[in-house]
Coordinates of C-alpha atoms and ligand atoms in Angstrom, one line a residue:
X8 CA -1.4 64.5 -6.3
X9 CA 1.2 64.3 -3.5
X10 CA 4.7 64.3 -5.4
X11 CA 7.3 61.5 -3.6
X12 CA 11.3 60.9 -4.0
X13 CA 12.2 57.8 -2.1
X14 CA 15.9 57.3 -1.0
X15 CA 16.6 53.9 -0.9
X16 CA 13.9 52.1 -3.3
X17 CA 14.8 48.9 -4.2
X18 CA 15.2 47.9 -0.2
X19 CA 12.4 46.5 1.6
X20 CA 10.9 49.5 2.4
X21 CA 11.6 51.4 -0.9
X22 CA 9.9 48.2 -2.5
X23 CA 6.8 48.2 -0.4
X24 CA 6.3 51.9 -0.4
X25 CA 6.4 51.1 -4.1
X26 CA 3.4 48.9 -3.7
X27 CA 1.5 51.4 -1.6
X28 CA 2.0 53.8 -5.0
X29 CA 0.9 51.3 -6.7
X30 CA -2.4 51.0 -4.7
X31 CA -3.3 54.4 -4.8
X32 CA -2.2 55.0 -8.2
X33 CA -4.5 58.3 -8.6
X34 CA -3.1 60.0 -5.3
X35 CA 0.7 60.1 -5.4
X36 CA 3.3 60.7 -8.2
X37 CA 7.2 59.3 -8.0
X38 CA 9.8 62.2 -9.1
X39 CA 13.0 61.0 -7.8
X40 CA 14.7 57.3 -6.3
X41 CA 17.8 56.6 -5.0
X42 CA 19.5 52.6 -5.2
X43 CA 23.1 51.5 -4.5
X44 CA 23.6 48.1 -6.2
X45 CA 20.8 46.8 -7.3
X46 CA 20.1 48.3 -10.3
X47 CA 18.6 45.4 -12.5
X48 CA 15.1 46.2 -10.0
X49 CA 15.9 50.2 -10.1
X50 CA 15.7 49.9 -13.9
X51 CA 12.7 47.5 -13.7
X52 CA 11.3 50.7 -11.3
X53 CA 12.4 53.5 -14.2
X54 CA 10.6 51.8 -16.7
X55 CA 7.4 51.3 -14.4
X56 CA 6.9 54.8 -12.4
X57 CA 9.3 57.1 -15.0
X58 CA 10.8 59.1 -11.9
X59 CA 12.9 62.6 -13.5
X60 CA 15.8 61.7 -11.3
X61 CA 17.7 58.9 -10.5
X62 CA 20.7 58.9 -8.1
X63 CA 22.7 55.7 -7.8
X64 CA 25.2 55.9 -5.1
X65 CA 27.3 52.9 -6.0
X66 CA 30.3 54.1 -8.9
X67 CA 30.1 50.6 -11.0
X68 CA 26.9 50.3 -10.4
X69 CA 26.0 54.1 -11.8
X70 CA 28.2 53.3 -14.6
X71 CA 26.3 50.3 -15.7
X72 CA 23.0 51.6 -15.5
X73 CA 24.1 54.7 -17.4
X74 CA 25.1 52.4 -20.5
X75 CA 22.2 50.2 -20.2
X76 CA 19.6 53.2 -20.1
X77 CA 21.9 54.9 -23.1
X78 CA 21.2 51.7 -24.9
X79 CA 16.9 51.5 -24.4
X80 CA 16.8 55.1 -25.1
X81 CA 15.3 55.4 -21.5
X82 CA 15.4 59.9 -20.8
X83 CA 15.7 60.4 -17.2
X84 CA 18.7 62.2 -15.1
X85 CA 20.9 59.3 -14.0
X86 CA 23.5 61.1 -11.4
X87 CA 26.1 59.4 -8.9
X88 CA 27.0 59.8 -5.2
X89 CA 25.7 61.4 -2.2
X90 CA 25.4 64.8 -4.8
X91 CA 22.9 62.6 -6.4
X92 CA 21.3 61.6 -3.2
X93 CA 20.7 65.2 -2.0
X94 CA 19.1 66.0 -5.5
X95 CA 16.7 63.4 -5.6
X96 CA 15.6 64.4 -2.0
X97 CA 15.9 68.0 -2.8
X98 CA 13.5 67.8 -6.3
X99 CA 11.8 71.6 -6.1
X100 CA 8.2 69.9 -7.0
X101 CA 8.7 67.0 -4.0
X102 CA 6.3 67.4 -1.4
X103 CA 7.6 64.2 1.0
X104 CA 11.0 62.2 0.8
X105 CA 10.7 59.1 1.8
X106 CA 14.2 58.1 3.8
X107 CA 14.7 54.6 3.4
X108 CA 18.3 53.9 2.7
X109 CA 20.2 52.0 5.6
X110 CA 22.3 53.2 8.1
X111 CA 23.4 57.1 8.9
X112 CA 24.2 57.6 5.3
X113 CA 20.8 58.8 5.3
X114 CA 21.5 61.9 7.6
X115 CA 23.2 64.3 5.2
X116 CA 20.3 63.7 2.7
X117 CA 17.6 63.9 5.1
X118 CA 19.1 67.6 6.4
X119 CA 19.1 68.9 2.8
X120 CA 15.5 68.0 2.4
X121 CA 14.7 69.5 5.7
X122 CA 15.9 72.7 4.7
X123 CA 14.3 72.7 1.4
X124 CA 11.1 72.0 3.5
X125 CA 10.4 68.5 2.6
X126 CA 8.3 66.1 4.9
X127 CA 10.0 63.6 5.7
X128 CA 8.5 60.2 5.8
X129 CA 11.4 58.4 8.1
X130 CA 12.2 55.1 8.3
X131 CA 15.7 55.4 8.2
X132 CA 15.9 55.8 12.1
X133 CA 19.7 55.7 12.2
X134 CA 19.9 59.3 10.9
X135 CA 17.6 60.1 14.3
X136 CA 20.0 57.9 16.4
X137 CA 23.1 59.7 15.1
X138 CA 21.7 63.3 15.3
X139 CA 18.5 63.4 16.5
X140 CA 19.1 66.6 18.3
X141 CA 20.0 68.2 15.1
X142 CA 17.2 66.8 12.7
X143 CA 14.5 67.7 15.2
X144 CA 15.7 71.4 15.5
X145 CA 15.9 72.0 11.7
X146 CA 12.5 70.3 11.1
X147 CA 11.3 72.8 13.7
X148 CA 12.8 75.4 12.0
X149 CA 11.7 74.8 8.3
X150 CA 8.2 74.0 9.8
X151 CA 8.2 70.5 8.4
X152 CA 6.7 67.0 10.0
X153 CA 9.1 64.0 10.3
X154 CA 6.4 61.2 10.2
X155 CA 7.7 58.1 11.3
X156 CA 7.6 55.1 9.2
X157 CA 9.1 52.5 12.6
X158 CA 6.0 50.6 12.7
X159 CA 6.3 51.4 16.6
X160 CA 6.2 55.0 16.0
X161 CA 4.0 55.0 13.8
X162 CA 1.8 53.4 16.5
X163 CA 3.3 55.8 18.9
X164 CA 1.9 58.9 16.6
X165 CA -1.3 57.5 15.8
X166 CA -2.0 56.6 19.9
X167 CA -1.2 60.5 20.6
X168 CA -3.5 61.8 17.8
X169 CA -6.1 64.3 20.0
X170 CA -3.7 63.9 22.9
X171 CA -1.1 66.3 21.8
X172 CA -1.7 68.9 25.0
X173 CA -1.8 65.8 27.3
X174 CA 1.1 65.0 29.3
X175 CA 2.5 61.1 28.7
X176 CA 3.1 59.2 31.6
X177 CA 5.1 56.3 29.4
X178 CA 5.7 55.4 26.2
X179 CA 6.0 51.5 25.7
X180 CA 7.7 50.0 22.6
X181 CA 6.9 46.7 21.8
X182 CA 9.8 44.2 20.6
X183 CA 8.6 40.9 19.0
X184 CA 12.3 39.6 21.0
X185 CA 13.3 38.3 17.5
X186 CA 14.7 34.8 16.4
X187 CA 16.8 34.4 20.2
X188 CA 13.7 35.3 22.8
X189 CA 14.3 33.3 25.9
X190 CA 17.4 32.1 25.1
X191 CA 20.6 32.3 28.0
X192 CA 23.7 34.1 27.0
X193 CA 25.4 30.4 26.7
X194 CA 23.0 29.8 24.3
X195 CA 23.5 32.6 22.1
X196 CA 27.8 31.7 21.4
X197 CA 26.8 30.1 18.6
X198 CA 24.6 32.0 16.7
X199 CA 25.4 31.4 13.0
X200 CA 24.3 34.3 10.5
X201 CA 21.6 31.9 9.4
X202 CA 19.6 31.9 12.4
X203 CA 20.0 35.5 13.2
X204 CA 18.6 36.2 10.1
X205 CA 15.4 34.2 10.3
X206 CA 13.0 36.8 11.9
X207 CA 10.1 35.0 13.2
X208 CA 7.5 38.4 12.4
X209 CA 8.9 40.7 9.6
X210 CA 10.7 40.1 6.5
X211 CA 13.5 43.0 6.2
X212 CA 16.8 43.9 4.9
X213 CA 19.8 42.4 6.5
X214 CA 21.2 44.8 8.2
X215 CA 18.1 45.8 10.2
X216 CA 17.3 41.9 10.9
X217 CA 20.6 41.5 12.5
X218 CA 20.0 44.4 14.4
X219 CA 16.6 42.6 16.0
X220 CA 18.1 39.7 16.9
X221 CA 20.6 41.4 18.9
X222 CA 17.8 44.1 20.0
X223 CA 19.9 46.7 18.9
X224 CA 17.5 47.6 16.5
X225 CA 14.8 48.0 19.9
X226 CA 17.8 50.5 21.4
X227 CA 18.0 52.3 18.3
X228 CA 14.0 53.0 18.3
X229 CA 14.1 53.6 21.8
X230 CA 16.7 57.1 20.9
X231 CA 14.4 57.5 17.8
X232 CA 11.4 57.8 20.2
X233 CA 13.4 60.4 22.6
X234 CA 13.6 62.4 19.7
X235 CA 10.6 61.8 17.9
X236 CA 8.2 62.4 21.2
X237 CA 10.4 64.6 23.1
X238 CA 10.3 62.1 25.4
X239 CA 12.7 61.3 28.6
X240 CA 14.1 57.8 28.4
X241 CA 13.1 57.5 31.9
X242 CA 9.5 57.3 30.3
X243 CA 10.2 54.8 27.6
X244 CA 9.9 51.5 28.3
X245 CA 10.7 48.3 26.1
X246 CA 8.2 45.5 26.2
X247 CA 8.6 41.7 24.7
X248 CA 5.3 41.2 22.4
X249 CA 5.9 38.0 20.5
X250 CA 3.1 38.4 18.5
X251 CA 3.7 41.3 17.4
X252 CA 0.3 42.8 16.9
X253 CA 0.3 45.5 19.5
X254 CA 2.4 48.1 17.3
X255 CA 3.3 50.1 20.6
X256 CA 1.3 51.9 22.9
X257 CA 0.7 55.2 24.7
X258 CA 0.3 55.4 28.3
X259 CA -1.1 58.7 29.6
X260 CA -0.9 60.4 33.2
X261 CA -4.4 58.9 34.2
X262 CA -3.4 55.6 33.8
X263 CA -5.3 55.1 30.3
X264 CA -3.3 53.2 27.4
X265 CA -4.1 54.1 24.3
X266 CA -2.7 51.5 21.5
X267 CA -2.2 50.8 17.9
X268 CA -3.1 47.0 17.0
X269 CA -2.6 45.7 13.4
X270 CA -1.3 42.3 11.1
X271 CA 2.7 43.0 11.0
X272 CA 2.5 44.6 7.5
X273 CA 4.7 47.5 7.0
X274 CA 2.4 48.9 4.5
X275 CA 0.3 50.3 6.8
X276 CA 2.5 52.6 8.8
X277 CA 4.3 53.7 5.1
X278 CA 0.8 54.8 3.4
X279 CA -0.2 56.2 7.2
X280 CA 2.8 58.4 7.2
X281 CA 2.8 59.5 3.0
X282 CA -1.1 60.7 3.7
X283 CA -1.4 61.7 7.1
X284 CA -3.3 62.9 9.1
X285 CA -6.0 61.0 6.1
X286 CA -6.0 57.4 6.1
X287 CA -6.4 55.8 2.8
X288 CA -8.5 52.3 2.2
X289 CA -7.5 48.5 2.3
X290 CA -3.4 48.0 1.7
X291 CA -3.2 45.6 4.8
X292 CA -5.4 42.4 5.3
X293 CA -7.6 42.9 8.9
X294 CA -6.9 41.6 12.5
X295 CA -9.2 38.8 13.0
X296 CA -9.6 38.9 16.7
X297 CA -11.8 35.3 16.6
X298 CA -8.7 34.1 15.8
X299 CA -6.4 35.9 17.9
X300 CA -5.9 33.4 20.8
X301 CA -3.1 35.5 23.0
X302 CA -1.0 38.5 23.2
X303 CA 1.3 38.1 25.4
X304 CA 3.6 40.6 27.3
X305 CA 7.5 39.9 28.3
X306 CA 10.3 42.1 30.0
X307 CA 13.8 42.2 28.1
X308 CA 16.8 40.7 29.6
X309 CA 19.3 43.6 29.2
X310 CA 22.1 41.0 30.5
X311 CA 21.7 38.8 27.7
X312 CA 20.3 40.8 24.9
X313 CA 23.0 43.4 25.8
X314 CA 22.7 45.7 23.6
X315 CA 19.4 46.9 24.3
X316 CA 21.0 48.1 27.6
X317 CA 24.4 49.8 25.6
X318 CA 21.9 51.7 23.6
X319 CA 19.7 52.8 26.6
X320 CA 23.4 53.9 28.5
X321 CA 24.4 55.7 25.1
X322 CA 21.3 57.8 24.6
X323 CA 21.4 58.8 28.3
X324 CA 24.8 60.1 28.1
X325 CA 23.8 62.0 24.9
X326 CA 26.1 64.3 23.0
X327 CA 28.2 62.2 20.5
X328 CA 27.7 58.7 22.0
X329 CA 25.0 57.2 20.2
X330 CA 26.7 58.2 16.9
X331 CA 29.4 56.0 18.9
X332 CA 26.6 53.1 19.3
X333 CA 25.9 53.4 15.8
X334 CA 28.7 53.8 14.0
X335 CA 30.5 50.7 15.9
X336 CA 27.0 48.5 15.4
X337 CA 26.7 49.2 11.8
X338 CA 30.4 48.2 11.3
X339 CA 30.0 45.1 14.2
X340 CA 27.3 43.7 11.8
X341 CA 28.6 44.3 8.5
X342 CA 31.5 41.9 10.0
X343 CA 29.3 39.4 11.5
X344 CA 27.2 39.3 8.2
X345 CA 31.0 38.5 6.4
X346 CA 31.7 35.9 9.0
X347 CA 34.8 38.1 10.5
X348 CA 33.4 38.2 14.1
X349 CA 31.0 36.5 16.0
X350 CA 27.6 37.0 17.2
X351 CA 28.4 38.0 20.9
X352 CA 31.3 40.2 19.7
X353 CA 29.0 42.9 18.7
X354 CA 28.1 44.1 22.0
X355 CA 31.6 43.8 23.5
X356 CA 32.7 45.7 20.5
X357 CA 30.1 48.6 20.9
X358 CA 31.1 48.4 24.5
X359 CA 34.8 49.1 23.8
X360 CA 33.9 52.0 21.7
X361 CA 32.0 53.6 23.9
X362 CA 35.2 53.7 26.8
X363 CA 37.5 54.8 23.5
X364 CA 36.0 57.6 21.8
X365 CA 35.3 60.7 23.5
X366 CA 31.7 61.5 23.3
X367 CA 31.7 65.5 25.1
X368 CA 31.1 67.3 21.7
X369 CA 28.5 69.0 20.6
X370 CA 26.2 67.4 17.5
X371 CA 26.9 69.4 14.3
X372 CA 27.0 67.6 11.4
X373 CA 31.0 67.4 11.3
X374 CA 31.0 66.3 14.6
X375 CA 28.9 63.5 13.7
X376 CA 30.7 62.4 10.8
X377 CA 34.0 62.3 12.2
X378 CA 33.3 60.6 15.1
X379 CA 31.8 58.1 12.6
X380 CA 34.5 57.0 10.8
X381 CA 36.6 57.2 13.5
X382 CA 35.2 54.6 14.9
X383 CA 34.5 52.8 11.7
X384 CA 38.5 52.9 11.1
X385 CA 38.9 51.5 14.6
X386 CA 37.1 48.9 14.6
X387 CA 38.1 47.3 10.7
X388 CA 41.9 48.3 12.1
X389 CA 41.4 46.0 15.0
X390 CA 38.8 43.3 14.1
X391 CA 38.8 42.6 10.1
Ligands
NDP421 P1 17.4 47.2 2.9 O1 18.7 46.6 3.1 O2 16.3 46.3 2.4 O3 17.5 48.4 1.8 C1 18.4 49.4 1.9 C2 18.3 50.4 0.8 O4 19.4 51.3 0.9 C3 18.5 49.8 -0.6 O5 17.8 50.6 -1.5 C4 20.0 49.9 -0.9 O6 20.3 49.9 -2.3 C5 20.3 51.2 -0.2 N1 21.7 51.3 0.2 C6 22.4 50.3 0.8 N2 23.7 50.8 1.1 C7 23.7 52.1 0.7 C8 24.7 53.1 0.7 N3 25.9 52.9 1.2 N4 24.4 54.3 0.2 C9 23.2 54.6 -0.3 N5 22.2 53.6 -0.3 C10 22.4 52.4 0.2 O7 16.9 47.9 4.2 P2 15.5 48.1 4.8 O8 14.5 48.6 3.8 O9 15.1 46.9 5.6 O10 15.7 49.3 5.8 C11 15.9 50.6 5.4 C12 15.8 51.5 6.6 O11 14.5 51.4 7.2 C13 16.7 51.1 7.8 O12 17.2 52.3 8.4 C14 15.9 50.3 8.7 O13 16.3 50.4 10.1 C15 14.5 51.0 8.5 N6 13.4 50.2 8.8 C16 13.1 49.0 8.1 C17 12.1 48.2 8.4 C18 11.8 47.0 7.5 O14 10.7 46.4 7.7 N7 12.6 46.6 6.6 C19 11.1 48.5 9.5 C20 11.4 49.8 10.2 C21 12.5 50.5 9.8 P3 20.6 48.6 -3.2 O15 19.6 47.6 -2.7 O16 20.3 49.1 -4.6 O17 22.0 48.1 -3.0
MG422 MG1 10.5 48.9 14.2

């Protein structure tokens, strides 16, 4: 039995990983979660899957859930903070920690379970964004896989599987384009939260559905998929698949294209990555392709989804700058999402930081984390 800790379980993909458990009840065992508020579901989730250790990362929050499992008698190891975080993904028996917590909070866990030569089953892809550089070399160093979870690199990995030795010519991410495809920069002024919540493919947490509407979440994947593939950015290229069916694709020296196709169902990509290189039976329903009447292919259009095209600038210039990207963005949309700035601020915002903050360090954990909330300061100084 594979042994899991998720970080991040009562999100949308802790919660769906939690069904693929579920499905394959006889092949994986749950040691360890990690929540931040929600702790009605995380105790609904202790009483279910009896995980050893619980970290909640939220102090009220911790607090309540310690009285209420003092109360039902409920044994487990409640413990707060990020302390608690980088237990639960530390856990001596886990063999794969699931990162799905949102936003580069993730990355100090993620690095602890690295070095305690954990798999890492990643779908938090800001830790990549931040410090990709870093989280690749100590993965190489503890000999450990970082299997991607991003349904695109997940299709990414499973189109390079027997092509390892070959060389790649291209890597194309597909984008579904999100609730604003097509529309003019005019158009997008008055984007309420509303709207730019409504994804017309995937139902996800918040943060990351802001982030497609805007595309950020596209120029975030793009720097995960340097990372992840080892790939020039000069080879990856972004593609507008509304139906989002064609996961992402491979495109080798010789002109072949090797693809993964599949219903949008995240469920598929997280049991792919907890059991690779096996795949297990039946969690997604099956492409019908009697009934598939189109896919259809679109370029971006980096002057009015800008911030596609900060993210592609930010990861070209390297070092510190798309910890810059990200840091600003998370904040930018945690604003919007409160109503304290509008929808076409976010990219001027991200914009500004990146002429601000001085990028030309080296990426070391510190380095990362100041720079960080630096520009978190900045910006809720200025804008909130
Ligand atoms: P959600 O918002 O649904 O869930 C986030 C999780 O992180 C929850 O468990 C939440 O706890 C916890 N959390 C929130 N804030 C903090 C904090 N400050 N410290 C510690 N934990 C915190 O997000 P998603 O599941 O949608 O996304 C998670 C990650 O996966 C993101 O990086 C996203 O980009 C990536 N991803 C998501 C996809 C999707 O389909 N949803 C697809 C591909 C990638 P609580 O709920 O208890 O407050
Ligand atoms: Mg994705």
């Amino acid at each position: 039995m594979k042994k899991i800790s998720i970080l991040g379980v009562t999100g949308s993909i802790g919660t769906q990983t939690l069904e693929v458990l579920r499905f394959h009840k006889n092949e994986f065992q749950l040691l360890g979660i990690t929540a931040h508020k929600n702790i009605t579901l995380t105790l609904d989730i202790i009483k279910e899957f009896s995980p050893k250790v619980v970290a909640i990362t939220h102090k009220e929050s911790y607090y309540e859930l310690k009285n209420i499992l003092n109360k039902e008698e409920i044994n487990c190891e409640l413990i707060y903070g990020m302390d608690g975080m980088i237990k639960v993904a530390t856990l001596p028996d886990v063999d794969i920690v699931v990162t799905s917590v949102v936003g580069m909070i993730g990355l100090k866990p993620t690095l602890e379970a690295i070095k305690n030569k954990k798999d890492i089953a990643l779908a938090n892809k800001e830790t990549l964004v931040v410090a990709g550089e870093l989280v690749m070399a100590e993965a190489l160093k503890a000999g450990v896989s970082i299997l991607p979870v991003d349904s695109e690199h997940s299709a990414i990995y499973q189109s390079l599987q027997g092509n390892f030795h070959n060389k790649i010519d291209k890597i194309i991410l597909t984008a579904s384009g999100g609730p604003f495809r097509g529309y003019t920069l005019n158009e997008l002024k008055d984007v309420t939260v509303d709207k730019a919540l409504k994804h017309p493919k995937w139902n996800m947490g918040r943060k990351i559905s802001i982030d497609s509407s805007t595309l950020m979440n596209k120029g975030l994947e793009v720097i995960e998929a340097r990372w992840l593939f080892d790939c020039p950015y000069e080879n990856i290229e972004v593609v507008i698949h509304p139906q989002s069916i064609i996961h992402s694709m491979v495109q080798y020296t010789d002109g072949g294209v090797i693809a993964q196709l599949g219903v949008p169902d995240m469920k598929l990509p997280i049991q792919y990555a907890l059991n690779y290189p096996k795949r297990l039976g039946n969690i997604s329903e099956k492409l019908n392709f009697y009934e598939l009447k189109e896919l259809t292919f679109e370029k971006p259009d980096l002057n009015v989804f800008k911030c596609l095209d900060l993210a592609y600038k930010a990861g070209k210039i390297g070092k510190l700058m798309p910890a810059i990207i990200n840091g600003a963005n998370e904040i930018c949309v945690e604003l919007f999402l409160d109503k304290k700035i509008e929808y076409l601020h976010i990219p001027k915002i991200i914009e500004e930081c990146m002429e601000v903050f001085d990028y030309n360090k080296e990426v070391t954990l510190d380095n990362v984390l100041e720079i960080d909330k630096q520009v978190r300061e900045f910006i809720y100084n200025k804008y909130s």
